[in-house]
Amino acid sequence: MSALWGIAMRLFLSSYEIEKDLEVLTETKPLFVLGSFFYLKKCKKDYLDRYMNYVKTQCKDFILDSGAFTFITGNKNAKNYIIDNIDDYIEQYANFIKKWEIKNYIELDLDSILGYEKVKEIRKKLEEKVGHKSIPVFHNLYRTKNDLDEILKEYNYIAISNFNGGKSKKIIEPIKKIVNYANSKNVKVHGLALTGNNFTKNINFYSVDSSSWRGCIRFGSVSKFNLKTKKITVKKISEKFRLINNNKTNKLLLCHCGKEWKKYQVYLDIFR
């Protein structure tokens, strides 16, 4: 058994705001939530007010992501849009953070589009507007060991992404090495979408996030937390029939799977 068992980890469930249905949030009662500014800024005021009030008063912690990477991957013209509108995006993001008094927010990690030097400029501008530090993202593909040392000196909470988006076990060791190095400097590390069992079992993340609990409505499956194996298992509901795709069915699936992932949250937060 890994020596890491017994060390708590915060699992943030993301993408609640996509459905814009507060009942899913209030019924599943997640401990930790990660929200995307890209989606939240599109929500109607009534929903947004209730969502933010819930995550700030009923959840143990909340992280806000800029959503910039989401925007880029979903829009073929995103690069030009970001370049032309970056100052406006920074202003809106900073105002949102200040309005809702959000402690933990992730920088605009746009290395692949703008380069790291520009990202550092954006980070500085954003933090000056907000008034406190962001969670910078270390991208191994675009940043060096010196870049890592630089942010470890300035920040006590950083994020790391999945190298090349690969699922191979080969990426475990390089990520683990960086996380252990950061931990040796008393810096907490958040694993962006790194919730596979190989990651949570072998790497000493302070926190991770996942939207996989929502896979039920995409794949017609159900999630179940298995305490013996200490992981989430997913099973297709039917191999022969397709589920009725409507709001009622989707809500039932999301509530069921969200509650199972809540159990996983509790386990990682207390017993890992």
CSV table of C-alpha atoms in Angstrom, one decimal:
chain,number,residue,atom,x,y,z
A,1,MET,CA,0.0,0.0,0.0
A,2,SER,CA,1.3,3.5,-0.9
A,3,ALA,CA,2.8,5.6,1.9
A,4,LEU,CA,0.4,8.3,0.8
A,5,TRP,CA,-2.6,6.7,2.2
A,6,GLY,CA,-3.6,8.6,5.3
A,7,ILE,CA,-2.8,12.0,3.7
A,8,ALA,CA,-6.0,14.0,2.9
A,9,MET,CA,-6.8,15.2,-0.6
A,10,ARG,CA,-9.4,17.6,-1.7
A,11,LEU,CA,-11.4,16.5,-4.8
A,12,PHE,CA,-13.2,19.5,-6.4
A,13,LEU,CA,-16.1,18.5,-8.6
A,14,SER,CA,-16.5,20.8,-11.6
A,15,SER,CA,-19.1,21.8,-14.3
A,16,TYR,CA,-22.1,22.1,-12.0
A,17,GLU,CA,-22.8,25.5,-13.6
A,18,ILE,CA,-23.2,23.9,-17.1
A,19,GLU,CA,-26.7,22.6,-16.4
A,20,LYS,CA,-27.7,25.8,-14.6
A,21,ASP,CA,-29.9,23.6,-12.4
A,22,LEU,CA,-29.3,24.4,-8.7
A,23,GLU,CA,-31.2,21.3,-7.6
A,24,VAL,CA,-28.4,19.0,-8.8
A,25,LEU,CA,-25.9,21.1,-6.7
A,26,THR,CA,-28.1,21.2,-3.6
A,27,GLU,CA,-29.1,17.5,-3.7
A,28,THR,CA,-25.6,16.2,-4.2
A,29,LYS,CA,-24.1,18.5,-1.6
A,30,PRO,CA,-20.4,18.4,-2.8
A,31,LEU,CA,-17.7,19.2,-0.3
A,32,PHE,CA,-15.5,21.0,-2.8
A,33,VAL,CA,-16.5,22.7,-6.1
A,34,LEU,CA,-14.5,24.2,-9.0
A,35,GLY,CA,-16.4,26.7,-11.1
A,36,SER,CA,-15.6,28.1,-14.5
A,37,PHE,CA,-15.8,31.9,-15.1
A,38,PHE,CA,-16.3,31.2,-18.8
A,39,TYR,CA,-19.7,29.5,-18.0
A,40,LEU,CA,-20.6,31.4,-14.8
A,41,LYS,CA,-20.4,34.8,-16.5
A,42,LYS,CA,-23.2,33.6,-18.9
A,43,CYS,CA,-25.6,32.6,-16.1
A,44,LYS,CA,-28.6,34.7,-15.3
A,45,LYS,CA,-28.3,36.8,-12.1
A,46,ASP,CA,-30.8,34.8,-10.0
A,47,TYR,CA,-29.0,31.5,-10.7
A,48,LEU,CA,-25.6,33.0,-10.3
A,49,ASP,CA,-26.5,34.6,-6.9
A,50,ARG,CA,-27.9,31.3,-5.6
A,51,TYR,CA,-25.0,29.3,-7.0
A,52,MET,CA,-22.3,31.5,-5.5
A,53,ASN,CA,-24.1,31.8,-2.2
A,54,TYR,CA,-24.3,28.0,-2.0
A,55,VAL,CA,-20.6,27.3,-2.8
A,56,LYS,CA,-19.4,30.0,-0.5
A,57,THR,CA,-21.6,29.0,2.5
A,58,GLN,CA,-22.2,25.3,2.1
A,59,CYS,CA,-19.0,23.9,0.6
A,60,LYS,CA,-15.8,23.5,2.4
A,61,ASP,CA,-13.8,25.2,-0.4
A,62,PHE,CA,-14.3,26.7,-3.8
A,63,ILE,CA,-11.9,27.3,-6.7
A,64,LEU,CA,-12.6,29.6,-9.7
A,65,ASP,CA,-11.0,28.8,-13.0
A,66,SER,CA,-10.7,31.4,-15.7
A,67,GLY,CA,-12.3,29.2,-18.3
A,68,ALA,CA,-9.9,30.6,-20.9
A,69,PHE,CA,-8.6,27.2,-22.0
A,70,THR,CA,-12.1,25.9,-22.3
A,71,PHE,CA,-13.0,28.8,-24.6
A,72,ILE,CA,-9.9,28.1,-26.7
A,73,THR,CA,-10.6,24.4,-27.2
A,74,GLY,CA,-14.2,25.1,-28.1
A,75,ASN,CA,-13.7,27.8,-30.6
A,76,LYS,CA,-11.5,27.6,-33.7
A,77,ASN,CA,-11.2,31.4,-33.8
A,78,ALA,CA,-10.4,31.6,-30.2
A,79,LYS,CA,-6.8,32.6,-30.6
A,80,ASN,CA,-7.6,35.8,-32.5
A,81,TYR,CA,-10.4,36.6,-30.1
A,82,ILE,CA,-8.2,36.1,-27.0
A,83,ILE,CA,-5.5,38.3,-28.5
A,84,ASP,CA,-8.0,41.0,-29.4
A,85,ASN,CA,-10.0,40.9,-26.2
A,86,ILE,CA,-7.5,39.8,-23.5
A,87,ASP,CA,-7.7,43.1,-21.5
A,88,ASP,CA,-11.5,43.0,-21.4
A,89,TYR,CA,-11.4,39.3,-20.3
A,90,ILE,CA,-8.9,40.1,-17.5
A,91,GLU,CA,-11.1,43.0,-16.4
A,92,GLN,CA,-14.3,40.9,-16.3
A,93,TYR,CA,-12.5,38.0,-14.5
A,94,ALA,CA,-10.9,40.3,-11.9
A,95,ASN,CA,-14.2,42.1,-11.2
A,96,PHE,CA,-16.0,38.7,-10.7
A,97,ILE,CA,-13.3,37.6,-8.3
A,98,LYS,CA,-13.6,40.8,-6.3
A,99,LYS,CA,-17.3,40.9,-6.3
A,100,TRP,CA,-17.7,37.4,-4.8
A,101,GLU,CA,-14.6,37.7,-2.7
A,102,ILE,CA,-13.0,34.5,-4.1
A,103,LYS,CA,-9.9,33.4,-2.4
A,104,ASN,CA,-8.6,30.7,-4.8
A,105,TYR,CA,-8.6,31.5,-8.5
A,106,ILE,CA,-6.6,30.1,-11.3
A,107,GLU,CA,-4.6,32.3,-13.7
A,108,LEU,CA,-5.3,32.5,-17.5
A,109,ASP,CA,-3.0,29.6,-18.5
A,110,LEU,CA,-2.6,30.4,-22.2
A,111,ASP,CA,0.9,29.3,-22.8
A,112,SER,CA,0.1,27.4,-26.0
A,113,ILE,CA,-1.5,30.5,-27.5
A,114,LEU,CA,0.4,33.5,-26.1
A,115,GLY,CA,3.7,32.1,-24.8
A,116,TYR,CA,4.8,32.1,-21.2
A,117,GLU,CA,6.3,35.6,-21.1
A,118,LYS,CA,2.9,37.0,-22.1
A,119,VAL,CA,1.2,34.7,-19.5
A,120,LYS,CA,3.4,36.2,-16.8
A,121,GLU,CA,2.4,39.7,-17.9
A,122,ILE,CA,-1.3,38.8,-17.7
A,123,ARG,CA,-0.8,37.1,-14.3
A,124,LYS,CA,0.7,40.3,-12.9
A,125,LYS,CA,-2.0,42.5,-14.3
A,126,LEU,CA,-4.7,40.2,-13.0
A,127,GLU,CA,-3.3,40.0,-9.5
A,128,GLU,CA,-2.8,43.7,-9.3
A,129,LYS,CA,-6.5,44.2,-10.2
A,130,VAL,CA,-7.7,41.5,-7.8
A,131,GLY,CA,-5.4,42.4,-4.9
A,132,HIS,CA,-4.2,38.9,-4.0
A,133,LYS,CA,-2.3,36.1,-5.7
A,134,SER,CA,-3.7,33.6,-8.2
A,135,ILE,CA,-3.0,29.9,-8.5
A,136,PRO,CA,-0.4,29.7,-11.3
A,137,VAL,CA,-0.4,26.7,-13.6
A,138,PHE,CA,2.8,24.9,-14.3
A,139,HIS,CA,2.8,23.4,-17.9
A,140,ASN,CA,5.8,21.1,-18.3
A,141,LEU,CA,5.6,21.5,-22.1
A,142,TYR,CA,6.1,25.2,-22.1
A,143,ARG,CA,8.0,26.0,-18.9
A,144,THR,CA,11.4,25.2,-17.5
A,145,LYS,CA,12.8,24.1,-14.1
A,146,ASN,CA,13.8,27.7,-13.5
A,147,ASP,CA,10.2,28.7,-14.2
A,148,LEU,CA,9.1,26.2,-11.6
A,149,ASP,CA,11.5,27.4,-9.0
A,150,GLU,CA,10.3,31.0,-9.7
A,151,ILE,CA,6.7,30.3,-8.9
A,152,LEU,CA,7.6,28.0,-5.9
A,153,LYS,CA,9.3,31.0,-4.4
A,154,GLU,CA,6.4,33.3,-4.9
A,155,TYR,CA,3.3,31.1,-4.3
A,156,ASN,CA,2.2,28.6,-1.7
A,157,TYR,CA,-0.5,27.0,-4.0
A,158,ILE,CA,0.1,26.1,-7.6
A,159,ALA,CA,-1.6,23.9,-10.2
A,160,ILE,CA,-0.1,21.4,-12.7
A,161,SER,CA,-1.6,20.0,-15.9
A,162,ASN,CA,-1.5,16.6,-17.5
A,163,PHE,CA,1.5,16.4,-19.8
A,164,ASN,CA,0.3,16.0,-23.4
A,165,GLY,CA,-3.1,14.9,-22.0
A,166,GLY,CA,-1.8,11.4,-21.9
A,167,LYS,CA,-3.3,8.6,-19.8
A,168,SER,CA,-0.2,6.4,-19.8
A,169,LYS,CA,1.4,5.4,-16.5
A,170,LYS,CA,4.6,6.8,-17.9
A,171,ILE,CA,3.5,10.3,-17.0
A,172,ILE,CA,3.0,9.4,-13.3
A,173,GLU,CA,6.6,9.6,-12.4
A,174,PRO,CA,7.4,13.0,-13.9
A,175,ILE,CA,4.3,14.6,-12.4
A,176,LYS,CA,5.1,12.9,-9.0
A,177,LYS,CA,8.6,14.3,-9.1
A,178,ILE,CA,7.4,17.8,-9.6
A,179,VAL,CA,4.7,17.5,-7.0
A,180,ASN,CA,7.2,16.1,-4.4
A,181,TYR,CA,9.6,18.9,-5.2
A,182,ALA,CA,6.9,21.5,-4.7
A,183,ASN,CA,5.9,19.8,-1.4
A,184,SER,CA,9.5,20.0,-0.2
A,185,LYS,CA,9.2,23.8,-0.6
A,186,ASN,CA,6.0,23.7,1.4
A,187,VAL,CA,3.9,24.5,-1.7
A,188,LYS,CA,0.5,22.9,-2.2
A,189,VAL,CA,-0.2,21.4,-5.7
A,190,HIS,CA,-3.6,21.1,-7.4
A,191,GLY,CA,-3.8,18.5,-10.2
A,192,LEU,CA,-6.0,19.8,-13.0
A,193,ALA,CA,-8.3,17.0,-14.0
A,194,LEU,CA,-5.9,14.4,-12.6
A,195,THR,CA,-8.4,12.2,-10.7
A,196,GLY,CA,-7.5,8.8,-12.1
A,197,ASN,CA,-6.7,6.3,-9.4
A,198,ASN,CA,-3.1,6.2,-10.5
A,199,PHE,CA,-2.8,9.9,-9.7
A,200,THR,CA,-4.8,10.0,-6.5
A,201,LYS,CA,-3.1,6.9,-5.1
A,202,ASN,CA,0.5,7.7,-6.0
A,203,ILE,CA,0.9,11.4,-6.1
A,204,ASN,CA,0.6,13.7,-3.0
A,205,PHE,CA,-1.6,16.4,-4.5
A,206,TYR,CA,-3.2,18.8,-2.0
A,207,SER,CA,-6.2,18.9,-4.4
A,208,VAL,CA,-7.5,17.7,-7.8
A,209,ASP,CA,-10.6,18.4,-9.8
A,210,SER,CA,-12.9,16.4,-12.1
A,211,SER,CA,-16.0,16.7,-14.3
A,212,SER,CA,-16.1,12.9,-14.8
A,213,TRP,CA,-19.1,12.7,-12.5
A,214,ARG,CA,-21.1,14.2,-15.4
A,215,GLY,CA,-20.2,11.4,-17.8
A,216,CYS,CA,-23.4,9.6,-16.9
A,217,ILE,CA,-25.5,11.7,-19.2
A,218,ARG,CA,-23.0,11.5,-22.1
A,219,PHE,CA,-22.4,7.8,-21.9
A,220,GLY,CA,-25.6,6.5,-20.3
A,221,SER,CA,-23.7,5.1,-17.3
A,222,VAL,CA,-23.7,5.2,-13.6
A,223,SER,CA,-20.9,5.8,-11.1
A,224,LYS,CA,-20.4,4.0,-7.9
A,225,PHE,CA,-17.8,4.6,-5.2
A,226,ASN,CA,-16.2,1.3,-4.0
A,227,LEU,CA,-14.8,1.6,-0.5
A,228,LYS,CA,-12.8,-1.7,-0.8
A,229,THR,CA,-11.0,-0.7,-4.0
A,230,LYS,CA,-11.0,3.0,-3.0
A,231,LYS,CA,-12.1,4.2,-6.4
A,232,ILE,CA,-15.0,5.1,-8.6
A,233,THR,CA,-16.3,2.4,-10.9
A,234,VAL,CA,-18.5,3.2,-13.9
A,235,LYS,CA,-21.0,0.8,-15.5
A,236,LYS,CA,-23.1,1.3,-18.6
A,237,ILE,CA,-26.9,1.2,-17.7
A,238,SER,CA,-27.8,-0.9,-20.8
A,239,GLU,CA,-26.0,-2.4,-23.7
A,240,LYS,CA,-29.2,-2.9,-25.7
A,241,PHE,CA,-31.2,0.2,-25.1
A,242,ARG,CA,-30.6,3.9,-25.2
A,243,LEU,CA,-31.8,6.1,-22.3
A,244,ILE,CA,-34.5,8.6,-22.8
A,245,ASN,CA,-32.7,11.9,-23.2
A,246,ASN,CA,-34.6,14.6,-21.3
A,247,ASN,CA,-34.1,16.9,-18.4
A,248,LYS,CA,-35.8,14.6,-15.9
A,249,THR,CA,-33.6,11.6,-16.8
A,250,ASN,CA,-30.4,13.7,-16.9
A,251,LYS,CA,-31.2,15.2,-13.5
A,252,LEU,CA,-31.8,11.8,-11.9
A,253,LEU,CA,-28.5,10.5,-13.3
A,254,LEU,CA,-26.5,13.6,-12.3
A,255,CYS,CA,-27.9,13.5,-8.8
A,256,HIS,CA,-27.1,9.8,-8.4
A,257,CYS,CA,-23.6,10.0,-9.8
A,258,GLY,CA,-22.9,13.3,-7.9
A,259,LYS,CA,-23.8,11.6,-4.6
A,260,GLU,CA,-21.4,8.7,-5.4
A,261,TRP,CA,-18.6,11.2,-6.2
A,262,LYS,CA,-19.5,13.0,-3.0
A,263,LYS,CA,-18.6,9.7,-1.2
A,264,TYR,CA,-15.3,9.7,-3.0
A,265,GLN,CA,-14.7,13.3,-1.9
A,266,VAL,CA,-15.4,12.3,1.8
A,267,TYR,CA,-13.0,9.4,1.5
A,268,LEU,CA,-10.2,11.4,0.0
A,269,ASP,CA,-10.7,14.2,2.4
A,270,ILE,CA,-10.7,12.0,5.6
A,271,PHE,CA,-9.3,8.6,4.9
A,272,ARG,CA,-6.9,8.8,2.0
